[in-house]
Every structure is written in C-alpha cells, then in structure tokens.
Amino acid sequence: MDTRFNLFENEFGGRFAKRFAGAGMLVHQSALPKATQELVSLRASQINGCGHCIDMHVKEAAAAGESAVRLHLVAAWRESTVFTEAEQAALALAEEGTRLADAHEGVSDQTWELVRKHYDDDQVAALVCLVALINAANRLAVITHQKGGSYEAGMFAAAVG
C-alpha cells in the first residue's frame, strides 16, 4: 500500500494542515494532562486503524516518560490495573466518541458523569476537542494511506513550530 496523496505538498491541503495543527497545539497546551492526551489519541487511533497516528502517539508518549506497560495495555484498558480512574474516564470517552455509529446514544451518560467527576470545564473542553481532532486526523491519514513506522518524537512540534 503506497501513500496516495501528500496533503502537505498541496496548496489547499497545506493551508488546511497548518490550521488543523494549530488547533492540535491549542489542545496540547491545555490543562488536560499530557499523558491523558497521548493515551486518548492512541486509543482512538487504535480503533480507527491509523498506523501513522499510533506510531506518533506511542513515540511521543514514550519520549515524555510513559511506561511501555501502560502503552501496551491501552487497547485493553478495562482489563488493566495501570490506569487511574480519571484516565479510564477519558479512555471511555475516547472510545464512545470514536465509535459514534456503534451506539444509539453516542457518549453514555455514565461516561459523561465520570469525565465531569475528574476534569474541570477547561479540561473537559480540551478532551472533547481532542477526541474530535484525533478522529479527524485518523481519517485524513487513513484515507491518504499515511503509514506508521517512520515518525520520530518531536516531529509534529517541529513541523508546526
């Protein structure tokens, strides 16, 4: 499977990518814990089968000090003991917000209550925006066949810096 299209080499795609990356940096700079951001991004990317984004978020999380055990267990977080209750709430929101078509109600009231229990208004706003952004990023990468494996930690920040 070859890459189909490079959005960054296209004039419109490049302008869009710059603005999209700016929104991502806004979330990255929010009060939502960085570990939570990477775990949520990783989980949504796993669900969406986005190798490019899985590669990016595993490497960014590891570079920030995240343990290999936690990274390996993200896909099975419900059956793991290594995530806090707050992280579990964020991962549940990521899953339910990613699998909208799989549930008639979208994000459940139970998950929403757990998120509200653990995060303040600014963190909730960042978390909701993060779930929306990572799902959009997954779709952009999957549609254009962006492959995982070549990402190096810090590349995203350097590209938008």
Coordinates of N, CA and C in Angstrom, one line a residue:
M1 N 0.8 -1.2 0.0 CA 0.0 0.0 0.0 C 0.9 1.2 0.0
D2 N 0.8 2.0 -1.1 CA 1.6 3.2 -1.2 C 0.8 4.4 -0.7
T3 N 1.5 5.4 -0.2 CA 0.8 6.7 0.1 C 0.1 7.2 -1.1
R4 N -1.2 7.6 -0.9 CA -2.0 8.0 -2.0 C -1.7 9.5 -2.4
F5 N -1.6 10.3 -1.3 CA -1.6 11.8 -1.6 C -0.9 12.4 -0.4
N6 N -0.1 13.4 -0.7 CA 0.6 14.2 0.4 C -0.1 15.5 0.5
L7 N -0.9 15.6 1.6 CA -1.7 16.9 1.8 C -0.8 18.1 1.9
F8 N 0.4 17.9 2.5 CA 1.3 19.0 2.8 C 1.9 19.6 1.5
E9 N 2.0 18.8 0.5 CA 2.5 19.3 -0.8 C 1.5 20.0 -1.7
N10 N 0.2 19.9 -1.3 CA -0.8 20.6 -2.0 C -1.1 21.9 -1.4
E11 N -1.4 23.0 -2.2 CA -1.6 24.3 -1.6 C -2.7 24.4 -0.6
F12 N -3.9 23.9 -1.0 CA -5.0 23.9 -0.1 C -4.8 23.0 1.1
G13 N -4.3 21.8 0.8 CA -4.0 20.8 1.9 C -3.0 21.4 2.9
G14 N -2.0 22.0 2.4 CA -1.0 22.6 3.3 C -1.6 23.7 4.2
R15 N -2.5 24.6 3.6 CA -3.1 25.6 4.4 C -4.1 25.0 5.5
F16 N -4.8 23.9 5.0 CA -5.7 23.3 6.0 C -4.9 22.6 7.1
A17 N -3.8 21.9 6.7 CA -3.0 21.2 7.7 C -2.4 22.2 8.7
K18 N -2.0 23.3 8.3 CA -1.4 24.3 9.2 C -2.5 24.8 10.2
R19 N -3.7 25.0 9.8 CA -4.8 25.4 10.7 C -5.2 24.2 11.7
F20 N -5.2 23.1 11.1 CA -5.6 21.9 11.9 C -4.5 21.6 12.9
A21 N -3.2 21.7 12.5 CA -2.1 21.6 13.5 C -2.2 22.6 14.6
G22 N -2.6 23.8 14.2 CA -2.7 24.9 15.2 C -3.8 24.6 16.3
A23 N -4.9 24.0 15.8 CA -5.9 23.5 16.8 C -5.4 22.4 17.7
G24 N -4.6 21.5 17.1 CA -3.9 20.5 17.9 C -3.0 21.0 18.9
M25 N -2.2 22.0 18.6 CA -1.3 22.7 19.5 C -2.1 23.3 20.6
L26 N -3.2 23.9 20.3 CA -4.0 24.6 21.4 C -4.4 23.5 22.4
V27 N -4.9 22.4 21.9 CA -5.2 21.3 22.9 C -4.0 20.8 23.6
H28 N -2.9 20.6 22.9 CA -1.7 20.2 23.6 C -1.2 21.1 24.7
Q29 N -1.5 22.4 24.6 CA -1.1 23.4 25.6 C -2.2 23.6 26.7
S30 N -3.2 22.8 26.6 CA -4.3 23.0 27.6 C -3.9 22.3 28.9
A31 N -4.8 22.5 29.9 CA -4.6 21.9 31.2 C -4.9 20.4 31.3
L32 N -5.3 19.8 30.2 CA -5.5 18.4 30.2 C -4.2 17.7 30.3
P33 N -4.0 16.8 31.3 CA -2.7 16.1 31.4 C -2.1 15.6 30.1
K34 N -0.8 15.8 29.9 CA -0.2 15.3 28.6 C -0.3 13.8 28.5
A35 N -0.2 13.1 29.6 CA -0.3 11.6 29.5 C -1.7 11.2 29.0
T36 N -2.7 11.9 29.6 CA -4.1 11.6 29.2 C -4.3 11.9 27.7
Q37 N -3.7 13.0 27.2 CA -3.8 13.4 25.8 C -3.2 12.3 24.9
E38 N -2.1 11.8 25.3 CA -1.4 10.7 24.4 C -2.2 9.4 24.5
L39 N -2.7 9.0 25.7 CA -3.5 7.8 25.8 C -4.7 7.9 25.0
V40 N -5.4 9.0 25.1 CA -6.7 9.2 24.4 C -6.4 9.1 22.9
S41 N -5.4 9.8 22.4 CA -5.1 9.8 21.0 C -4.7 8.4 20.5
L42 N -3.9 7.7 21.3 CA -3.5 6.4 21.0 C -4.7 5.4 20.9
R43 N -5.6 5.5 21.8 CA -6.8 4.6 21.8 C -7.7 4.9 20.6
A44 N -8.0 6.1 20.3 CA -8.8 6.4 19.2 C -8.1 5.9 17.9
S45 N -6.8 6.1 17.8 CA -6.1 5.7 16.6 C -6.1 4.2 16.5
Q46 N -6.0 3.5 17.6 CA -6.1 2.0 17.5 C -7.5 1.6 17.0
I47 N -8.5 2.2 17.5 CA -9.9 1.9 17.0 C -10.0 2.1 15.5
N48 N -9.5 3.2 15.1 CA -9.6 3.6 13.7 C -8.6 3.0 12.7
G49 N -7.7 2.2 13.3 CA -6.7 1.5 12.5 C -5.7 2.5 11.8
C50 N -5.3 3.5 12.4 CA -4.4 4.5 11.8 C -3.0 4.3 12.3
G51 N -2.2 3.6 11.5 CA -0.8 3.3 11.8 C 0.0 4.5 12.0
H52 N -0.2 5.5 11.2 CA 0.6 6.7 11.3 C 0.4 7.4 12.6
C53 N -0.9 7.5 13.1 CA -1.1 8.2 14.4 C -0.8 7.3 15.6
I54 N -0.9 6.0 15.4 CA -0.5 5.1 16.5 C 1.0 5.3 16.7
D55 N 1.8 5.2 15.6 CA 3.2 5.4 15.6 C 3.6 6.7 16.3
M56 N 2.9 7.8 15.9 CA 3.2 9.1 16.5 C 2.9 9.2 18.0
H57 N 1.8 8.7 18.4 CA 1.4 8.9 19.8 C 2.1 7.9 20.8
V58 N 2.5 6.7 20.3 CA 3.3 5.8 21.1 C 4.6 6.5 21.3
K59 N 5.2 7.0 20.3 CA 6.6 7.5 20.4 C 6.6 8.8 21.2
E60 N 5.6 9.7 21.0 CA 5.5 10.9 21.8 C 5.3 10.6 23.3
A61 N 4.5 9.6 23.6 CA 4.2 9.2 25.0 C 5.5 8.7 25.6
A62 N 6.1 7.8 24.9 CA 7.4 7.2 25.4 C 8.4 8.2 25.6
A63 N 8.6 9.2 24.7 CA 9.5 10.3 24.9 C 9.2 11.1 26.1
A64 N 7.9 11.2 26.4 CA 7.5 12.0 27.6 C 7.6 11.2 28.9
G65 N 8.1 10.0 28.8 CA 8.2 9.2 30.0 C 7.2 8.2 30.3
E66 N 6.2 8.0 29.4 CA 5.2 7.0 29.6 C 5.8 5.6 29.6
S67 N 5.3 4.7 30.4 CA 5.9 3.4 30.5 C 5.4 2.5 29.4
A68 N 6.2 1.5 29.0 CA 5.9 0.6 28.0 C 4.7 -0.3 28.4
V69 N 4.6 -0.6 29.7 CA 3.4 -1.4 30.1 C 2.1 -0.7 29.9
R70 N 2.1 0.6 30.2 CA 0.8 1.3 30.0 C 0.5 1.5 28.5
L71 N 1.5 1.7 27.7 CA 1.3 1.9 26.3 C 0.8 0.6 25.7
H72 N 1.3 -0.5 26.1 CA 0.9 -1.8 25.6 C -0.5 -2.2 26.1
L73 N -0.9 -1.7 27.2 CA -2.2 -2.0 27.8 C -3.4 -1.1 27.4
V74 N -3.1 0.0 26.6 CA -4.1 0.9 26.3 C -5.3 0.2 25.6
A75 N -5.0 -0.7 24.7 CA -6.1 -1.4 23.9 C -7.0 -2.2 24.8
A76 N -6.4 -2.6 26.0 CA -7.2 -3.4 27.0 C -7.3 -2.7 28.3
W77 N -7.5 -1.4 28.3 CA -7.5 -0.6 29.5 C -8.5 -1.1 30.5
R78 N -9.7 -1.6 30.1 CA -10.7 -2.0 31.0 C -10.2 -3.3 31.8
E79 N -9.3 -4.0 31.3 CA -8.8 -5.2 31.9 C -7.4 -5.0 32.5
S80 N -7.1 -3.8 32.8 CA -5.8 -3.4 33.3 C -5.9 -2.7 34.6
T81 N -4.8 -2.7 35.4 CA -4.8 -2.0 36.7 C -3.9 -0.8 36.7
V82 N -3.4 -0.4 35.5 CA -2.3 0.6 35.5 C -2.8 2.0 35.1
F83 N -4.2 2.2 35.0 CA -4.7 3.5 34.6 C -5.5 4.0 35.8
T84 N -5.4 5.3 36.0 CA -6.2 6.0 37.1 C -7.7 6.0 36.7
E85 N -8.5 6.3 37.6 CA -10.0 6.4 37.3 C -10.2 7.5 36.4
A86 N -9.5 8.6 36.5 CA -9.6 9.8 35.6 C -9.2 9.4 34.2
E87 N -8.1 8.6 34.0 CA -7.6 8.2 32.7 C -8.7 7.2 32.1
Q88 N -9.2 6.3 33.0 CA -10.3 5.4 32.5 C -11.5 6.2 31.9
A89 N -11.9 7.2 32.6 CA -13.0 8.1 32.1 C -12.7 8.7 30.8
A90 N -11.4 9.2 30.6 CA -11.0 9.8 29.4 C -10.9 8.7 28.3
L91 N -10.5 7.5 28.6 CA -10.4 6.5 27.6 C -11.8 6.0 27.2
A92 N -12.7 6.0 28.1 CA -14.1 5.6 27.8 C -14.7 6.7 26.9
L93 N -14.5 7.9 27.2 CA -15.0 9.0 26.3 C -14.3 8.9 24.9
A94 N -13.1 8.6 24.8 CA -12.4 8.4 23.5 C -13.0 7.3 22.7
E95 N -13.3 6.2 23.4 CA -13.9 5.1 22.7 C -15.3 5.4 22.2
E96 N -16.1 5.9 23.1 CA -17.5 6.2 22.8 C -17.6 7.3 21.8
G97 N -16.7 8.3 21.9 CA -16.7 9.4 20.9 C -16.2 9.0 19.6
T98 N -15.4 7.9 19.5 CA -14.9 7.4 18.3 C -15.9 6.5 17.6
R99 N -16.6 5.7 18.4 CA -17.5 4.7 17.9 C -18.9 5.2 17.9
L100 N -19.1 6.4 17.4 CA -20.5 7.0 17.4 C -21.5 6.2 16.7
A101 N -21.2 5.6 15.6 CA -22.2 4.8 14.9 C -22.5 3.4 15.5
D102 N -21.7 3.0 16.5 CA -21.9 1.7 17.2 C -22.9 1.8 18.3
A103 N -23.3 3.0 18.8 CA -24.2 3.1 19.9 C -25.2 4.2 19.6
H104 N -26.4 3.9 19.9 CA -27.5 4.8 19.6 C -27.4 6.1 20.4
E105 N -26.8 6.1 21.5 CA -26.7 7.3 22.3 C -25.4 8.0 22.2
G106 N -24.4 7.5 21.4 CA -23.1 8.2 21.4 C -22.4 8.0 22.7
V107 N -22.0 9.1 23.3 CA -21.3 9.0 24.6 C -22.4 8.8 25.7
S108 N -22.2 7.8 26.5 CA -23.2 7.5 27.5 C -23.2 8.5 28.6
D109 N -24.3 8.6 29.3 CA -24.4 9.5 30.5 C -23.5 9.0 31.6
Q110 N -23.3 7.7 31.7 CA -22.4 7.2 32.7 C -20.9 7.7 32.5
T111 N -20.5 7.6 31.2 CA -19.2 8.0 30.9 C -19.1 9.5 31.1
W112 N -20.1 10.3 30.6 CA -20.0 11.7 30.8 C -19.9 12.1 32.3
E113 N -20.6 11.5 33.1 CA -20.6 11.7 34.6 C -19.2 11.5 35.1
L114 N -18.5 10.4 34.7 CA -17.2 10.1 35.1 C -16.2 11.1 34.6
V115 N -16.4 11.6 33.4 CA -15.5 12.6 32.9 C -15.7 13.9 33.7
R116 N -16.9 14.3 34.0 CA -17.2 15.5 34.7 C -16.7 15.4 36.2
K117 N -16.6 14.2 36.7 CA -16.1 14.0 38.1 C -14.6 14.3 38.2
H118 N -13.9 14.0 37.1 CA -12.4 14.0 37.2 C -11.8 15.2 36.5
Y119 N -12.5 15.9 35.7 CA -11.9 17.0 34.9 C -12.8 18.3 35.1
D120 N -12.0 19.4 35.1 CA -12.7 20.7 35.2 C -13.2 21.1 33.8
D121 N -13.9 22.3 33.7 CA -14.5 22.7 32.5 C -13.5 22.8 31.4
D122 N -12.4 23.5 31.6 CA -11.3 23.6 30.6 C -10.8 22.3 30.1
Q123 N -10.6 21.4 31.1 CA -10.1 20.1 30.7 C -11.1 19.3 29.9
V124 N -12.4 19.4 30.3 CA -13.4 18.7 29.5 C -13.5 19.3 28.1
A125 N -13.4 20.6 28.0 CA -13.4 21.2 26.6 C -12.2 20.7 25.8
A126 N -11.1 20.6 26.4 CA -9.9 20.1 25.7 C -10.0 18.7 25.3
L127 N -10.6 17.9 26.2 CA -10.8 16.4 26.0 C -11.8 16.2 24.8
V128 N -12.9 16.9 24.8 CA -13.9 16.8 23.7 C -13.2 17.2 22.4
C129 N -12.5 18.3 22.4 CA -11.8 18.8 21.2 C -10.8 17.8 20.8
L130 N -10.0 17.2 21.7 CA -9.0 16.2 21.4 C -9.6 15.0 20.7
V131 N -10.7 14.5 21.2 CA -11.4 13.3 20.6 C -11.8 13.6 19.2
A132 N -12.4 14.8 19.0 CA -12.8 15.2 17.6 C -11.6 15.4 16.7
L133 N -10.5 16.0 17.2 CA -9.3 16.2 16.4 C -8.6 14.9 16.0
I134 N -8.4 14.0 17.0 CA -7.7 12.8 16.7 C -8.5 11.9 15.7
N135 N -9.8 11.9 15.8 CA -10.7 11.2 14.8 C -10.5 11.8 13.4
A136 N -10.5 13.1 13.3 CA -10.3 13.7 12.0 C -8.9 13.4 11.5
A137 N -7.9 13.5 12.4 CA -6.5 13.2 11.9 C -6.4 11.7 11.4
N138 N -7.1 10.8 12.2 CA -7.1 9.4 11.7 C -7.7 9.3 10.4
R139 N -8.7 10.0 10.1 CA -9.4 9.9 8.8 C -8.5 10.4 7.7
L140 N -7.9 11.6 8.0 CA -7.0 12.1 6.9 C -5.9 11.2 6.6
A141 N -5.3 10.6 7.6 CA -4.2 9.7 7.4 C -4.6 8.4 6.8
V142 N -5.7 7.8 7.2 CA -6.1 6.5 6.6 C -6.6 6.7 5.2
I143 N -7.3 7.7 4.9 CA -7.8 8.0 3.5 C -6.6 8.1 2.6
T144 N -5.6 8.8 3.0 CA -4.4 9.0 2.1 C -3.3 8.0 2.2
H145 N -3.6 7.0 3.1 CA -2.6 5.8 3.3 C -1.3 6.3 3.9
Q146 N -1.3 7.1 4.9 CA -0.1 7.5 5.6 C 0.3 6.3 6.5
K147 N 1.5 5.9 6.3 CA 2.0 4.7 7.0 C 2.7 5.0 8.4
G148 N 2.6 4.1 9.3 CA 3.3 4.2 10.5 C 4.7 3.6 10.4
G149 N 5.6 4.1 11.3 CA 6.9 3.5 11.4 C 8.0 4.5 11.3
S150 N 7.8 5.6 10.6 CA 9.0 6.5 10.4 C 8.9 7.7 11.3
Y151 N 7.9 7.9 12.1 CA 7.7 9.0 13.0 C 8.8 9.0 14.0
E152 N 9.4 10.2 14.3 CA 10.3 10.4 15.5 C 9.7 11.4 16.4
A153 N 9.8 11.1 17.7 CA 9.3 12.1 18.7 C 9.8 13.5 18.4
G154 N 8.8 14.4 18.5 CA 9.1 15.8 18.3 C 8.9 16.3 16.9
M155 N 8.7 15.4 16.0 CA 8.5 15.8 14.6 C 7.3 16.8 14.4
F156 N 6.2 16.4 15.1 CA 4.9 17.2 15.0 C 5.2 18.7 15.5
A157 N 5.8 18.8 16.6 CA 6.0 20.1 17.2 C 7.0 20.9 16.3
A158 N 8.0 20.2 15.7 CA 8.9 20.9 14.8 C 8.2 21.4 13.6
A159 N 7.3 20.6 13.1 CA 6.6 20.9 11.8 C 5.7 22.1 12.0
V160 N 5.1 22.3 13.2 CA 4.1 23.4 13.4 C 4.7 24.6 14.1
G161 N 6.0 24.4 14.6 CA 6.7 25.4 15.4 C 6.9 26.6 14.6

